[in-house]
Amino acid sequence: MSAADTKAVGPPVPVPPDPQAIGKSSSDDDAPRVQKRKRKKGELLPYLLILPAIVAIAAVYIYPLSKTVIMSFQDMGRRELWSGEPAPWVGFEQFTNILGDSEFWWVTFRTIVFMAICVTLTMGIGLLVALLMRKLSTWVRLVLTACLIAAWSMPLMVAASIFRFMADSDYGLINTLIAKVAGEDWLGHNWYLNPVQGFGIITLLVVWGAIPFVVVTLYAALTQVPQELEEAAALDGASPYGVYRFVTWPVIKPVFTMVATLSVIWDFNVFGQIWLLRGNKPEPEYETLGLYSYSKAFESTSFSQGSAIALITVLLLSGVAVYYLRQLMKTGEVE
């Protein structure tokens, strides 16, 4: 190449930018921003939908619970309630008085025993009925399901009136049936004179009202058991108990555990059944923790003491509630 050719070659001419390319790049930069805005709006939508439920729960649960906690550290009586004067603070005095009272521990022991018997009978009978429903024909199963739902939907006051009539000392069906077998001495027998017999009638009412939910829930869990696995285990020589233990039970165990945990919480807080069967004024030997708290708050007009008993009950059940939430998380229903 000569010197003339070298001088002829000039610097490169700059190429003007393409306006279409400029417009395209700016729109590409704005697209992620628009998507982020839409995503933020979409993420907030579920919280906006559940906001009314959160407000309702706060109104009917969080505020009363906080008020109960505050009252348990005060000494609020009838004078402070009606006059509006601030109740004096006493710290942990209410709790020390309650925990040092032997009557409280007897009531707690009675509540735990009553709850354990009710839960055991409810889960045992409910599981047996759910297993029986698998062997029934379709129309019989539908009739039984309808009867269970009808019993479940019956108001508590109506159910308590029926059981109160059945256990009536003069005209009760229970005394009439027993008298035909054991003699007429049972006519006129008062079941509530003995607290053990009285709690037997109350237990029947509690179990009768809880069995429909347990049966329907456990039967729904049993429908998820693969029949081919049960048939294969039976062909391999497993007994009916072996098939249930090693094939059926592992599938329904999570549901059974959650239902049993709910039954513990419900039966620990039984109030209406005892209240209605004992004519709206239960004797001291029929008091569970809920009734004991009510009697201290309203009959003895020691509202702070009743609040402290209620708070202790909540603390006793908090462990059961945590266990229930852990079971929900294990089954994948709560993330």
Short mmCIF file of C-alpha atoms in Angstrom, two decimals:
data_model
loop_
_atom_site.label_atom_id
_atom_site.label_comp_id
_atom_site.label_asym_id
_atom_site.label_seq_id
_atom_site.Cartn_x
_atom_site.Cartn_y
_atom_site.Cartn_z
CA MET A 1 0.00 0.00 0.00
CA SER A 2 1.37 3.46 -1.00
CA ALA A 3 1.39 6.68 1.01
CA ALA A 4 -1.36 8.09 -1.20
CA ASP A 5 -3.56 5.14 -0.47
CA THR A 6 -2.90 5.57 3.22
CA LYS A 7 -3.87 9.26 3.14
CA ALA A 8 -7.02 8.41 1.19
CA VAL A 9 -8.33 6.22 3.92
CA GLY A 10 -10.11 8.47 6.38
CA PRO A 11 -11.54 7.89 9.85
CA PRO A 12 -14.66 5.73 10.08
CA VAL A 13 -17.90 7.55 9.60
CA PRO A 14 -20.21 7.18 12.64
CA VAL A 15 -23.48 5.45 11.86
CA PRO A 16 -26.58 7.20 13.31
CA PRO A 17 -28.56 5.12 15.75
CA ASP A 18 -31.68 3.37 14.54
CA PRO A 19 -34.77 5.07 16.05
CA GLN A 20 -36.67 1.77 16.00
CA ALA A 21 -33.92 0.14 18.04
CA ILE A 22 -34.03 3.02 20.53
CA GLY A 23 -37.78 2.68 20.93
CA LYS A 24 -37.50 -1.05 21.30
CA SER A 25 -34.89 -0.85 24.06
CA SER A 26 -36.89 1.69 26.06
CA SER A 27 -40.05 -0.44 25.88
CA ASP A 28 -38.06 -3.49 26.98
CA ASP A 29 -36.86 -1.57 30.04
CA ASP A 30 -40.39 -0.52 30.97
CA ALA A 31 -41.89 -4.04 30.62
CA PRO A 32 -40.32 -5.50 33.82
CA ARG A 33 -41.51 -2.47 35.77
CA VAL A 34 -45.09 -2.98 34.61
CA GLN A 35 -44.88 -6.68 35.45
CA LYS A 36 -43.54 -5.87 38.90
CA ARG A 37 -46.41 -3.47 39.53
CA LYS A 38 -48.95 -6.09 38.43
CA ARG A 39 -47.23 -8.68 40.59
CA LYS A 40 -47.34 -6.42 43.63
CA LYS A 41 -51.04 -5.81 43.11
CA GLY A 42 -51.62 -9.56 42.73
CA GLU A 43 -49.69 -10.30 45.92
CA LEU A 44 -51.75 -7.83 47.94
CA LEU A 45 -55.09 -9.17 46.71
CA PRO A 46 -55.24 -12.26 49.03
CA TYR A 47 -54.48 -10.09 52.06
CA LEU A 48 -57.20 -7.65 51.10
CA LEU A 49 -59.68 -10.53 50.75
CA ILE A 50 -58.95 -11.95 54.21
CA LEU A 51 -58.83 -8.52 55.87
CA PRO A 52 -62.56 -8.57 56.88
CA ALA A 53 -62.08 -12.00 58.48
CA ILE A 54 -59.02 -10.76 60.39
CA VAL A 55 -60.96 -7.74 61.64
CA ALA A 56 -63.86 -9.97 62.75
CA ILE A 57 -61.52 -12.36 64.58
CA ALA A 58 -59.81 -9.44 66.27
CA ALA A 59 -63.17 -8.08 67.41
CA VAL A 60 -64.58 -11.33 68.82
CA TYR A 61 -61.39 -13.02 70.02
CA ILE A 62 -58.29 -10.84 70.36
CA TYR A 63 -59.97 -8.00 72.24
CA PRO A 64 -61.77 -10.25 74.78
CA LEU A 65 -58.59 -12.25 75.29
CA SER A 66 -56.53 -9.13 75.93
CA LYS A 67 -59.23 -7.86 78.30
CA THR A 68 -59.17 -11.19 80.14
CA VAL A 69 -55.39 -10.99 80.52
CA ILE A 70 -55.63 -7.46 81.94
CA MET A 71 -58.44 -8.37 84.37
CA SER A 72 -56.52 -11.40 85.66
CA PHE A 73 -53.86 -9.04 87.05
CA GLN A 74 -56.45 -6.81 88.71
CA ASP A 75 -58.97 -7.15 91.51
CA MET A 76 -62.21 -6.25 89.78
CA GLY A 77 -65.39 -6.73 91.75
CA ARG A 78 -68.97 -5.62 91.45
CA ARG A 79 -68.22 -2.06 92.59
CA GLU A 80 -65.56 -1.47 89.91
CA LEU A 81 -67.77 -3.07 87.26
CA TRP A 82 -70.82 -0.86 87.86
CA SER A 83 -69.09 2.37 88.88
CA GLY A 84 -66.49 2.34 86.11
CA GLU A 85 -63.67 2.98 88.57
CA PRO A 86 -60.29 1.51 87.61
CA ALA A 87 -59.66 -1.79 89.35
CA PRO A 88 -56.52 -1.98 91.53
CA TRP A 89 -53.59 -3.96 90.21
CA VAL A 90 -52.61 -6.99 92.29
CA GLY A 91 -50.05 -8.63 90.03
CA PHE A 92 -49.91 -12.42 90.29
CA GLU A 93 -52.03 -12.56 93.46
CA GLN A 94 -55.03 -14.07 91.64
CA PHE A 95 -52.88 -16.82 90.15
CA THR A 96 -51.17 -17.68 93.43
CA ASN A 97 -54.54 -17.88 95.20
CA ILE A 98 -55.98 -20.14 92.50
CA LEU A 99 -52.96 -22.43 92.22
CA GLY A 100 -52.82 -22.71 95.99
CA ASP A 101 -56.48 -23.75 96.24
CA SER A 102 -57.07 -27.50 96.44
CA GLU A 103 -60.54 -27.10 94.94
CA PHE A 104 -59.01 -25.82 91.70
CA TRP A 105 -56.84 -28.92 91.37
CA TRP A 106 -59.81 -31.21 92.03
CA VAL A 107 -61.79 -29.42 89.33
CA THR A 108 -58.81 -29.70 86.95
CA PHE A 109 -58.48 -33.42 87.67
CA ARG A 110 -62.22 -33.92 87.13
CA THR A 111 -62.04 -32.01 83.84
CA ILE A 112 -59.11 -34.08 82.55
CA VAL A 113 -60.73 -37.40 83.47
CA PHE A 114 -64.04 -36.37 81.93
CA MET A 115 -62.29 -35.20 78.76
CA ALA A 116 -60.24 -38.40 78.47
CA ILE A 117 -63.32 -40.63 78.78
CA CYS A 118 -65.30 -38.58 76.24
CA VAL A 119 -62.45 -38.49 73.70
CA THR A 120 -61.75 -42.21 74.06
CA LEU A 121 -65.38 -43.19 73.55
CA THR A 122 -65.89 -40.70 70.73
CA MET A 123 -62.84 -41.77 68.73
CA GLY A 124 -63.35 -45.48 69.39
CA ILE A 125 -67.03 -45.58 68.44
CA GLY A 126 -66.48 -43.15 65.55
CA LEU A 127 -63.71 -45.30 64.07
CA LEU A 128 -65.77 -48.49 64.37
CA VAL A 129 -68.77 -46.88 62.68
CA ALA A 130 -66.56 -45.45 59.91
CA LEU A 131 -65.09 -48.92 59.27
CA LEU A 132 -68.59 -50.38 59.27
CA MET A 133 -69.72 -47.89 56.63
CA ARG A 134 -67.20 -49.37 54.19
CA LYS A 135 -69.00 -52.71 54.38
CA LEU A 136 -72.51 -51.33 53.91
CA SER A 137 -74.37 -51.04 50.67
CA THR A 138 -74.68 -47.66 49.03
CA TRP A 139 -78.26 -46.86 50.04
CA VAL A 140 -77.74 -48.00 53.65
CA ARG A 141 -74.61 -45.85 53.86
CA LEU A 142 -76.51 -42.85 52.51
CA VAL A 143 -79.29 -43.32 55.06
CA LEU A 144 -76.76 -43.63 57.89
CA THR A 145 -74.92 -40.52 56.69
CA ALA A 146 -78.18 -38.57 56.58
CA CYS A 147 -78.99 -39.67 60.15
CA LEU A 148 -75.53 -38.64 61.33
CA ILE A 149 -75.83 -35.21 59.72
CA ALA A 150 -79.31 -34.76 61.24
CA ALA A 151 -77.96 -35.59 64.70
CA TRP A 152 -75.00 -33.29 64.14
CA SER A 153 -77.23 -30.38 63.11
CA MET A 154 -79.55 -30.70 66.10
CA PRO A 155 -79.29 -27.67 68.44
CA LEU A 156 -77.64 -28.32 71.77
CA MET A 157 -80.66 -27.17 73.75
CA VAL A 158 -82.92 -29.64 71.93
CA ALA A 159 -80.45 -32.50 72.38
CA ALA A 160 -80.02 -31.69 76.07
CA SER A 161 -83.80 -31.65 76.57
CA ILE A 162 -84.10 -35.08 74.94
CA PHE A 163 -81.39 -36.59 77.15
CA ARG A 164 -82.82 -34.90 80.21
CA PHE A 165 -86.19 -36.51 79.48
CA MET A 166 -84.55 -39.90 78.85
CA ALA A 167 -82.82 -39.77 82.24
CA ASP A 168 -85.87 -38.46 84.11
CA SER A 169 -86.40 -40.25 87.40
CA ASP A 170 -90.15 -40.75 86.96
CA TYR A 171 -90.82 -40.99 83.21
CA GLY A 172 -87.35 -41.54 81.76
CA LEU A 173 -86.80 -44.13 79.05
CA ILE A 174 -83.53 -45.31 80.61
CA ASN A 175 -85.16 -46.20 83.94
CA THR A 176 -88.05 -47.91 82.16
CA LEU A 177 -85.77 -50.14 80.10
CA ILE A 178 -83.54 -51.03 83.05
CA ALA A 179 -86.58 -51.77 85.22
CA LYS A 180 -87.77 -54.39 82.72
CA VAL A 181 -84.48 -56.26 83.19
CA ALA A 182 -83.35 -55.51 86.75
CA GLY A 183 -86.68 -54.97 88.47
CA GLU A 184 -89.02 -52.11 89.29
CA ASP A 185 -86.66 -50.74 91.92
CA TRP A 186 -85.08 -48.68 89.16
CA LEU A 187 -88.31 -46.77 88.61
CA GLY A 188 -87.83 -43.36 90.21
CA HIS A 189 -84.03 -43.65 90.25
CA ASN A 190 -82.32 -40.23 90.17
CA TRP A 191 -79.14 -40.45 88.13
CA TYR A 192 -77.79 -37.10 89.27
CA LEU A 193 -77.65 -37.84 92.99
CA ASN A 194 -74.40 -39.69 92.32
CA PRO A 195 -71.92 -37.52 90.38
CA VAL A 196 -70.40 -40.60 88.71
CA GLN A 197 -73.79 -41.63 87.32
CA GLY A 198 -74.64 -38.05 86.46
CA PHE A 199 -71.43 -37.62 84.50
CA GLY A 200 -72.30 -40.87 82.73
CA ILE A 201 -75.46 -39.22 81.32
CA ILE A 202 -73.50 -36.09 80.43
CA THR A 203 -70.86 -38.23 78.71
CA LEU A 204 -73.56 -39.90 76.60
CA LEU A 205 -74.76 -36.49 75.42
CA VAL A 206 -71.25 -35.25 74.62
CA VAL A 207 -70.27 -38.43 72.76
CA TRP A 208 -73.59 -38.57 70.90
CA GLY A 209 -73.10 -35.03 69.64
CA ALA A 210 -69.45 -35.54 68.62
CA ILE A 211 -69.66 -38.92 66.87
CA PRO A 212 -71.19 -37.63 63.57
CA PHE A 213 -68.24 -35.35 62.84
CA VAL A 214 -65.73 -38.08 63.69
CA VAL A 215 -67.51 -40.71 61.59
CA VAL A 216 -67.87 -38.51 58.50
CA THR A 217 -64.25 -37.32 58.71
CA LEU A 218 -62.75 -40.77 59.28
CA TYR A 219 -64.88 -42.32 56.55
CA ALA A 220 -63.61 -39.67 54.14
CA ALA A 221 -60.07 -40.66 55.14
CA LEU A 222 -60.85 -44.35 54.65
CA THR A 223 -61.95 -43.70 51.09
CA GLN A 224 -58.36 -42.63 50.34
CA VAL A 225 -56.94 -46.05 51.26
CA PRO A 226 -55.99 -47.92 48.05
CA GLN A 227 -58.12 -51.05 47.86
CA GLU A 228 -55.52 -52.84 45.74
CA LEU A 229 -53.04 -52.62 48.62
CA GLU A 230 -55.55 -54.14 51.03
CA GLU A 231 -56.37 -56.91 48.56
CA ALA A 232 -52.69 -57.60 47.98
CA ALA A 233 -52.03 -57.83 51.72
CA ALA A 234 -54.96 -60.21 52.14
CA LEU A 235 -53.69 -62.39 49.29
CA ASP A 236 -50.27 -62.52 50.96
CA GLY A 237 -51.92 -64.09 54.00
CA ALA A 238 -52.41 -61.06 56.25
CA SER A 239 -55.29 -61.26 58.73
CA PRO A 240 -57.99 -58.56 58.76
CA TYR A 241 -56.26 -56.99 61.76
CA GLY A 242 -52.92 -57.12 59.93
CA VAL A 243 -54.41 -55.45 56.87
CA TYR A 244 -55.84 -52.70 59.05
CA ARG A 245 -52.65 -52.23 61.08
CA PHE A 246 -50.10 -52.18 58.27
CA VAL A 247 -52.14 -50.84 55.33
CA THR A 248 -55.22 -48.92 56.49
CA TRP A 249 -54.00 -47.32 59.70
CA PRO A 250 -50.88 -45.58 58.26
CA VAL A 251 -53.11 -43.82 55.70
CA ILE A 252 -55.76 -42.56 58.13
CA LYS A 253 -53.44 -41.91 61.08
CA PRO A 254 -52.83 -38.18 60.32
CA VAL A 255 -56.57 -37.50 60.03
CA PHE A 256 -57.30 -39.57 63.14
CA THR A 257 -54.68 -37.63 65.11
CA MET A 258 -56.06 -34.24 64.05
CA VAL A 259 -59.65 -35.22 64.86
CA ALA A 260 -58.58 -36.59 68.24
CA THR A 261 -56.73 -33.35 69.00
CA LEU A 262 -59.81 -31.30 68.14
CA SER A 263 -61.91 -33.58 70.36
CA VAL A 264 -59.53 -32.96 73.25
CA ILE A 265 -59.97 -29.20 72.86
CA TRP A 266 -63.76 -29.42 72.52
CA ASP A 267 -64.34 -31.85 75.40
CA PHE A 268 -61.98 -29.95 77.69
CA ASN A 269 -64.21 -26.90 77.26
CA VAL A 270 -67.59 -28.63 77.71
CA PHE A 271 -69.99 -26.13 79.24
CA GLY A 272 -73.44 -26.15 77.70
CA GLN A 273 -74.15 -29.87 78.14
CA ILE A 274 -73.52 -29.79 81.89
CA TRP A 275 -75.24 -26.44 82.27
CA LEU A 276 -78.44 -27.55 80.55
CA LEU A 277 -78.69 -31.03 82.05
CA ARG A 278 -78.32 -29.61 85.56
CA GLY A 279 -81.06 -27.03 85.17
CA ASN A 280 -78.82 -23.98 84.60
CA LYS A 281 -77.31 -24.32 88.07
CA PRO A 282 -74.77 -27.17 88.29
CA GLU A 283 -73.74 -28.43 91.70
CA PRO A 284 -70.08 -27.98 92.73
CA GLU A 285 -69.36 -31.68 92.13
CA TYR A 286 -70.38 -31.22 88.47
CA GLU A 287 -68.11 -28.25 87.81
CA THR A 288 -65.42 -28.46 85.16
CA LEU A 289 -62.90 -25.68 84.54
CA GLY A 290 -65.31 -23.71 82.35
CA LEU A 291 -68.12 -23.86 84.90
CA TYR A 292 -65.69 -23.24 87.75
CA SER A 293 -64.47 -20.06 86.06
CA TYR A 294 -68.07 -18.97 85.44
CA SER A 295 -69.11 -19.55 89.05
CA LYS A 296 -66.14 -17.62 90.40
CA ALA A 297 -66.74 -14.70 88.05
CA PHE A 298 -70.51 -14.30 88.24
CA GLU A 299 -71.76 -16.14 91.31
CA SER A 300 -68.92 -15.05 93.59
CA THR A 301 -68.61 -11.69 91.72
CA SER A 302 -64.84 -12.13 91.55
CA PHE A 303 -64.40 -11.28 87.89
CA SER A 304 -60.62 -11.14 88.07
CA GLN A 305 -60.42 -14.58 89.63
CA GLY A 306 -62.69 -16.00 86.96
CA SER A 307 -60.53 -14.35 84.29
CA ALA A 308 -57.41 -15.87 85.81
CA ILE A 309 -58.97 -19.36 85.75
CA ALA A 310 -59.97 -18.85 82.12
CA LEU A 311 -56.44 -17.74 81.25
CA ILE A 312 -54.98 -20.81 82.96
CA THR A 313 -57.35 -22.95 80.89
CA VAL A 314 -56.13 -21.26 77.71
CA LEU A 315 -52.53 -21.94 78.71
CA LEU A 316 -53.32 -25.59 79.40
CA LEU A 317 -54.86 -25.97 75.95
CA SER A 318 -52.16 -24.00 74.14
CA GLY A 319 -49.91 -27.05 74.08
CA VAL A 320 -52.68 -29.09 72.46
CA ALA A 321 -53.26 -26.32 69.93
CA VAL A 322 -49.55 -26.22 69.02
CA TYR A 323 -49.56 -29.99 68.55
CA TYR A 324 -52.60 -29.69 66.29
CA LEU A 325 -50.89 -27.05 64.14
CA ARG A 326 -47.80 -29.25 63.84
CA GLN A 327 -49.94 -32.12 62.62
CA LEU A 328 -51.52 -29.84 60.03
CA MET A 329 -48.09 -28.79 58.83
CA LYS A 330 -46.94 -32.42 58.58
CA THR A 331 -49.88 -33.34 56.38
CA GLY A 332 -49.13 -30.39 54.08
CA GLU A 333 -52.34 -28.45 54.73
CA VAL A 334 -50.45 -25.51 56.18
CA GLU A 335 -47.28 -24.28 54.53
#
